């Protein structure tokens, strides 16, 4: 089991971890973005909140599932679109610019790492700000699709709804009955957010890029992830099998707790800026 540390002590321990390893790969999850106002999926015990999200095979097969997704997304996406990088995102970008970390793999789809300035970034599950046509493969900005959604469904443009992770929102079933889904403006095909839905696999090119980053790394740092989803957890398992040390900064339980060499239970937006200063002073 890993040693556990408070915010200040954890910052010092993680600073030592970074300075002792020249090529640290960072893996981030939803806990990094909660300070930007984006809800996460799980509680401190790693238990999922609310109902299961849309499954990829169901989205492609059933119009009712697509209607549910796009209706909830139309309501929830504006809040996500307004989210800005927090101090944790900015600190990771600074650590990369300083050479203290070499690359970032994120499970998040919110695009906040890019906006914060992370350069060597792999978005494992895609980017919610992009939309793709499943038929002609044309790509669109999510902002453009929002205009189509609101134009086709003016009565649902601003209903009261509770925000949910990744631009989702909780809507009552009766609000979905008359919802109209826009089609691709080029071929009238089916539109899908350019993200990896639950039930779908990470594209092979993205997986290969992430595995290459891990192969080049000599240590792994997990930030803001319970690692309950296998696509993230497998990086810890692979690092452990290769004898590479793993540290974590996360509030609550992770699936890889037994693989960690150290763990700081603290908010990333509080600890990471202090970590930047400590590494620079080393």
Coordinates of C-alpha atoms in Angstrom, one line a residue:
X1 CA 0.0 0.0 0.0
X2 CA 1.2 3.5 -0.7
X3 CA 2.2 6.1 1.9
X4 CA -0.5 8.9 2.2
X5 CA 0.3 12.6 2.5
X6 CA -1.5 15.8 3.2
X7 CA -1.4 18.8 0.8
X8 CA 1.9 20.4 1.9
X9 CA 3.6 17.2 2.7
X10 CA 2.3 15.6 -0.5
X11 CA 3.7 18.5 -2.6
X12 CA 7.2 17.9 -1.1
X13 CA 6.9 14.1 -1.7
X14 CA 5.7 14.6 -5.3
X15 CA 8.5 17.1 -5.9
X16 CA 11.0 14.5 -4.8
X17 CA 9.3 12.0 -7.1
X18 CA 9.6 14.3 -10.1
X19 CA 13.2 15.3 -9.4
X20 CA 14.3 11.7 -9.1
X21 CA 12.7 10.7 -12.4
X22 CA 13.7 12.4 -15.7
X23 CA 10.8 11.2 -17.8
X24 CA 7.5 11.3 -15.9
X25 CA 4.3 10.6 -17.7
X26 CA 1.1 12.1 -16.2
X27 CA -2.3 10.4 -16.5
X28 CA -5.3 12.7 -15.6
X29 CA -8.9 12.1 -15.0
X30 CA -12.2 13.9 -14.1
X31 CA -11.0 15.0 -10.6
X32 CA -8.7 17.5 -12.2
X33 CA -11.6 19.4 -13.9
X34 CA -14.1 19.6 -11.0
X35 CA -12.5 22.9 -9.9
X36 CA -13.5 24.2 -13.4
X37 CA -17.1 23.5 -12.6
X38 CA -17.3 20.1 -14.5
X39 CA -18.9 17.4 -12.4
X40 CA -17.1 14.0 -12.1
X41 CA -18.5 10.5 -12.4
X42 CA -17.6 9.0 -9.1
X43 CA -17.5 9.6 -5.3
X44 CA -14.4 9.2 -3.1
X45 CA -15.0 5.4 -2.9
X46 CA -14.9 5.2 -6.7
X47 CA -18.7 4.5 -6.9
X48 CA -20.5 5.9 -9.9
X49 CA -23.0 8.7 -9.3
X50 CA -26.4 8.6 -11.1
X51 CA -27.4 6.4 -14.1
X52 CA -25.1 4.8 -16.6
X53 CA -24.1 7.1 -19.4
X54 CA -25.0 6.5 -23.1
X55 CA -23.4 3.3 -24.5
X56 CA -21.7 3.7 -27.9
X57 CA -23.4 0.6 -29.6
X58 CA -26.8 1.8 -28.4
X59 CA -26.1 5.4 -29.7
X60 CA -25.4 4.0 -33.2
X61 CA -28.3 1.6 -33.3
X62 CA -31.2 3.4 -31.7
X63 CA -32.6 6.8 -32.7
X64 CA -34.2 7.1 -29.2
X65 CA -30.8 6.9 -27.6
X66 CA -29.4 9.5 -29.9
X67 CA -32.4 11.8 -29.2
X68 CA -31.7 11.4 -25.4
X69 CA -28.0 12.1 -25.8
X70 CA -28.4 15.2 -28.0
X71 CA -31.3 16.7 -26.0
X72 CA -29.3 16.4 -22.7
X73 CA -26.1 17.6 -24.4
X74 CA -27.9 20.6 -25.9
X75 CA -28.8 21.7 -22.4
X76 CA -25.6 20.7 -20.6
X77 CA -23.0 21.7 -23.2
X78 CA -23.1 25.5 -22.7
X79 CA -21.8 25.2 -19.1
X80 CA -19.0 22.9 -20.3
X81 CA -18.2 25.3 -23.1
X82 CA -17.8 28.2 -20.6
X83 CA -15.4 26.2 -18.4
X84 CA -11.8 27.4 -18.2
X85 CA -8.6 25.7 -17.1
X86 CA -8.0 25.8 -13.3
X87 CA -4.8 26.1 -11.4
X88 CA -4.2 22.4 -11.7
X89 CA -4.3 22.4 -15.5
X90 CA -2.1 25.4 -15.7
X91 CA 0.4 23.9 -13.2
X92 CA 0.8 20.7 -15.3
X93 CA 1.4 22.9 -18.4
X94 CA 4.1 24.8 -16.5
X95 CA 5.7 21.5 -15.3
X96 CA 5.8 20.3 -18.9
X97 CA 7.3 23.6 -20.1
X98 CA 9.9 23.4 -17.3
X99 CA 10.8 19.8 -18.3
X100 CA 9.7 18.3 -15.0
X101 CA 7.1 16.1 -16.8
X102 CA 7.4 14.9 -20.4
X103 CA 3.8 14.3 -21.5
X104 CA 0.2 14.1 -20.4
X105 CA -2.4 11.4 -21.2
X106 CA -5.9 12.5 -20.2
X107 CA -9.1 10.6 -19.9
X108 CA -11.0 13.9 -20.0
X109 CA -12.8 15.1 -23.1
X110 CA -13.2 18.8 -21.9
X111 CA -10.2 20.2 -23.9
X112 CA -8.9 22.1 -20.8
X113 CA -5.4 20.7 -21.0
X114 CA -5.0 22.2 -24.5
X115 CA -6.3 25.5 -23.4
X116 CA -4.0 25.6 -20.4
X117 CA -1.0 25.1 -22.8
X118 CA -0.1 21.4 -22.5
X119 CA 1.8 20.5 -25.7
X120 CA 2.6 16.8 -25.6
X121 CA -1.0 15.7 -24.9
X122 CA -2.9 12.5 -25.8
X123 CA -6.7 12.8 -25.4
X124 CA -7.5 9.1 -24.7
X125 CA -11.2 9.5 -25.0
X126 CA -11.4 12.3 -27.6
X127 CA -12.6 15.9 -27.4
X128 CA -16.2 16.9 -26.7
X129 CA -15.7 20.1 -28.6
X130 CA -15.6 18.2 -31.9
X131 CA -18.4 16.3 -33.8
X132 CA -18.1 13.8 -36.6
X133 CA -20.5 12.4 -39.1
X134 CA -20.6 8.6 -39.0
X135 CA -21.5 8.4 -42.7
X136 CA -19.3 10.9 -44.6
X137 CA -16.8 11.5 -41.7
X138 CA -17.1 15.3 -42.0
X139 CA -16.0 17.1 -38.9
X140 CA -17.7 20.0 -37.2
X141 CA -17.2 22.2 -34.1
X142 CA -19.5 21.4 -31.2
X143 CA -20.4 25.1 -31.1
X144 CA -21.8 24.9 -34.7
X145 CA -23.9 21.8 -33.8
X146 CA -25.2 23.7 -30.8
X147 CA -26.6 26.3 -33.2
X148 CA -28.4 23.6 -35.2
X149 CA -29.7 22.0 -32.1
X150 CA -31.2 25.2 -30.7
X151 CA -32.6 26.2 -34.0
X152 CA -34.4 22.8 -34.4
X153 CA -35.6 22.8 -30.7
X154 CA -36.2 26.4 -29.6
X155 CA -38.5 25.3 -26.8
X156 CA -35.6 23.3 -25.1
X157 CA -32.9 25.9 -25.5
X158 CA -32.7 26.9 -21.9
X159 CA -34.8 24.5 -19.7
X160 CA -33.9 24.1 -16.0
X161 CA -31.7 21.0 -15.7
X162 CA -29.0 19.7 -13.3
X163 CA -25.5 19.6 -14.8
X164 CA -23.9 16.1 -15.3
X165 CA -20.4 15.1 -16.4
X166 CA -19.0 15.9 -19.9
X167 CA -21.6 18.4 -21.0
X168 CA -24.6 16.1 -20.1
X169 CA -27.6 17.3 -18.2
X170 CA -30.6 15.7 -16.4
X171 CA -33.8 16.1 -18.4
X172 CA -37.3 14.6 -17.7
X173 CA -38.3 12.0 -20.3
X174 CA -41.3 14.0 -21.5
X175 CA -38.9 16.7 -22.7
X176 CA -37.4 14.3 -25.2
X177 CA -40.5 13.1 -27.0
X178 CA -40.6 15.9 -29.6
X179 CA -36.8 16.5 -29.7
X180 CA -35.4 16.9 -33.3
X181 CA -31.9 15.6 -34.0
X182 CA -30.0 17.6 -36.6
X183 CA -28.3 15.7 -39.4
X184 CA -24.9 16.2 -41.2
X185 CA -25.2 19.3 -43.3
X186 CA -23.2 17.6 -46.1
X187 CA -24.8 14.2 -46.4
X188 CA -27.7 14.2 -43.9
X189 CA -25.9 11.4 -42.0
X190 CA -25.7 10.7 -38.3
X191 CA -23.8 13.1 -36.1
X192 CA -21.8 11.8 -33.1
X193 CA -19.6 13.7 -30.6
X194 CA -15.9 12.9 -31.4
X195 CA -15.5 11.1 -28.1
X196 CA -15.2 7.4 -27.0
X197 CA -18.5 6.4 -25.5
X198 CA -18.8 3.8 -22.8
X199 CA -18.9 0.4 -24.5
X200 CA -16.5 1.5 -27.3
X201 CA -12.8 1.1 -27.6
X202 CA -10.1 3.8 -27.8
X203 CA -9.0 4.2 -31.4
X204 CA -5.9 2.1 -32.2
X205 CA -3.8 5.1 -33.3
X206 CA -4.5 6.9 -30.0
X207 CA -3.8 3.8 -28.0
X208 CA -0.5 3.3 -29.8
X209 CA 0.6 6.9 -29.1
X210 CA -0.3 6.5 -25.4
X211 CA 1.6 3.2 -25.1
X212 CA 4.6 4.8 -26.8
X213 CA 4.6 7.6 -24.2
X214 CA 4.4 5.0 -21.4
X215 CA 7.3 3.0 -22.9
X216 CA 9.5 6.1 -23.0
X217 CA 8.6 7.1 -19.4
X218 CA 10.5 6.0 -16.3
X219 CA 7.7 6.9 -13.9
X220 CA 3.9 7.5 -13.9
X221 CA 2.0 10.2 -12.0
X222 CA -1.8 9.8 -11.8
X223 CA -3.8 13.0 -11.2
X224 CA -7.5 13.2 -10.4
X225 CA -8.6 9.7 -11.4
X226 CA -10.1 6.8 -9.5
X227 CA -8.9 4.6 -12.4
X228 CA -12.1 2.5 -12.2
X229 CA -12.3 2.6 -16.0
X230 CA -9.9 0.0 -17.5
X231 CA -8.7 2.3 -20.3
X232 CA -6.9 4.4 -17.6
X233 CA -6.2 1.6 -15.1
X234 CA -4.3 -0.4 -17.7
X235 CA -1.5 2.2 -17.8
X236 CA -0.8 1.6 -14.1
X237 CA -0.9 -2.1 -14.5
X238 CA 1.6 -1.9 -17.5
X239 CA 3.8 0.5 -15.5
X240 CA 3.9 -1.8 -12.5
X241 CA 4.7 -4.8 -14.7
X242 CA 7.6 -2.8 -16.2
X243 CA 8.9 -1.9 -12.8
X244 CA 8.1 1.8 -13.2
X245 CA 7.1 3.6 -10.0
X246 CA 3.6 5.1 -9.8
X247 CA 2.5 8.1 -7.7
X248 CA -1.0 9.4 -7.4
X249 CA -2.7 12.7 -6.5
X250 CA -6.3 12.0 -5.9
X251 CA -9.1 12.5 -3.5
X252 CA -10.3 9.1 -2.4
X253 CA -9.8 5.5 -3.5
X254 CA -8.2 4.4 -6.8
X255 CA -8.3 1.0 -8.4
X256 CA -4.5 1.0 -8.4
X257 CA -3.9 1.8 -4.8
X258 CA -2.0 -1.5 -4.3
X259 CA 0.3 -0.5 -7.2
X260 CA 1.2 3.0 -5.9
X261 CA 4.5 3.9 -4.3
X262 CA 3.1 7.1 -2.9
X263 CA -0.3 8.9 -2.8
X264 CA -1.3 12.4 -1.9
X265 CA -5.0 12.8 -1.1
X266 CA -5.6 16.5 -2.0
X267 CA -7.2 18.7 -4.5
X268 CA -5.1 19.0 -7.6
X269 CA -5.7 22.7 -8.0
X270 CA -4.3 23.3 -4.5
X271 CA -1.3 21.0 -4.6
X272 CA 0.0 21.3 -8.1
X273 CA 0.8 25.0 -8.1
X274 CA 2.9 24.4 -4.9
X275 CA 4.5 21.5 -6.7
X276 CA 5.6 23.8 -9.5
X277 CA 7.3 26.2 -7.0
X278 CA 9.1 23.3 -5.2
X279 CA 10.4 21.7 -8.4
X280 CA 11.7 25.1 -9.6
X281 CA 13.4 25.7 -6.3
X282 CA 15.1 22.2 -6.3

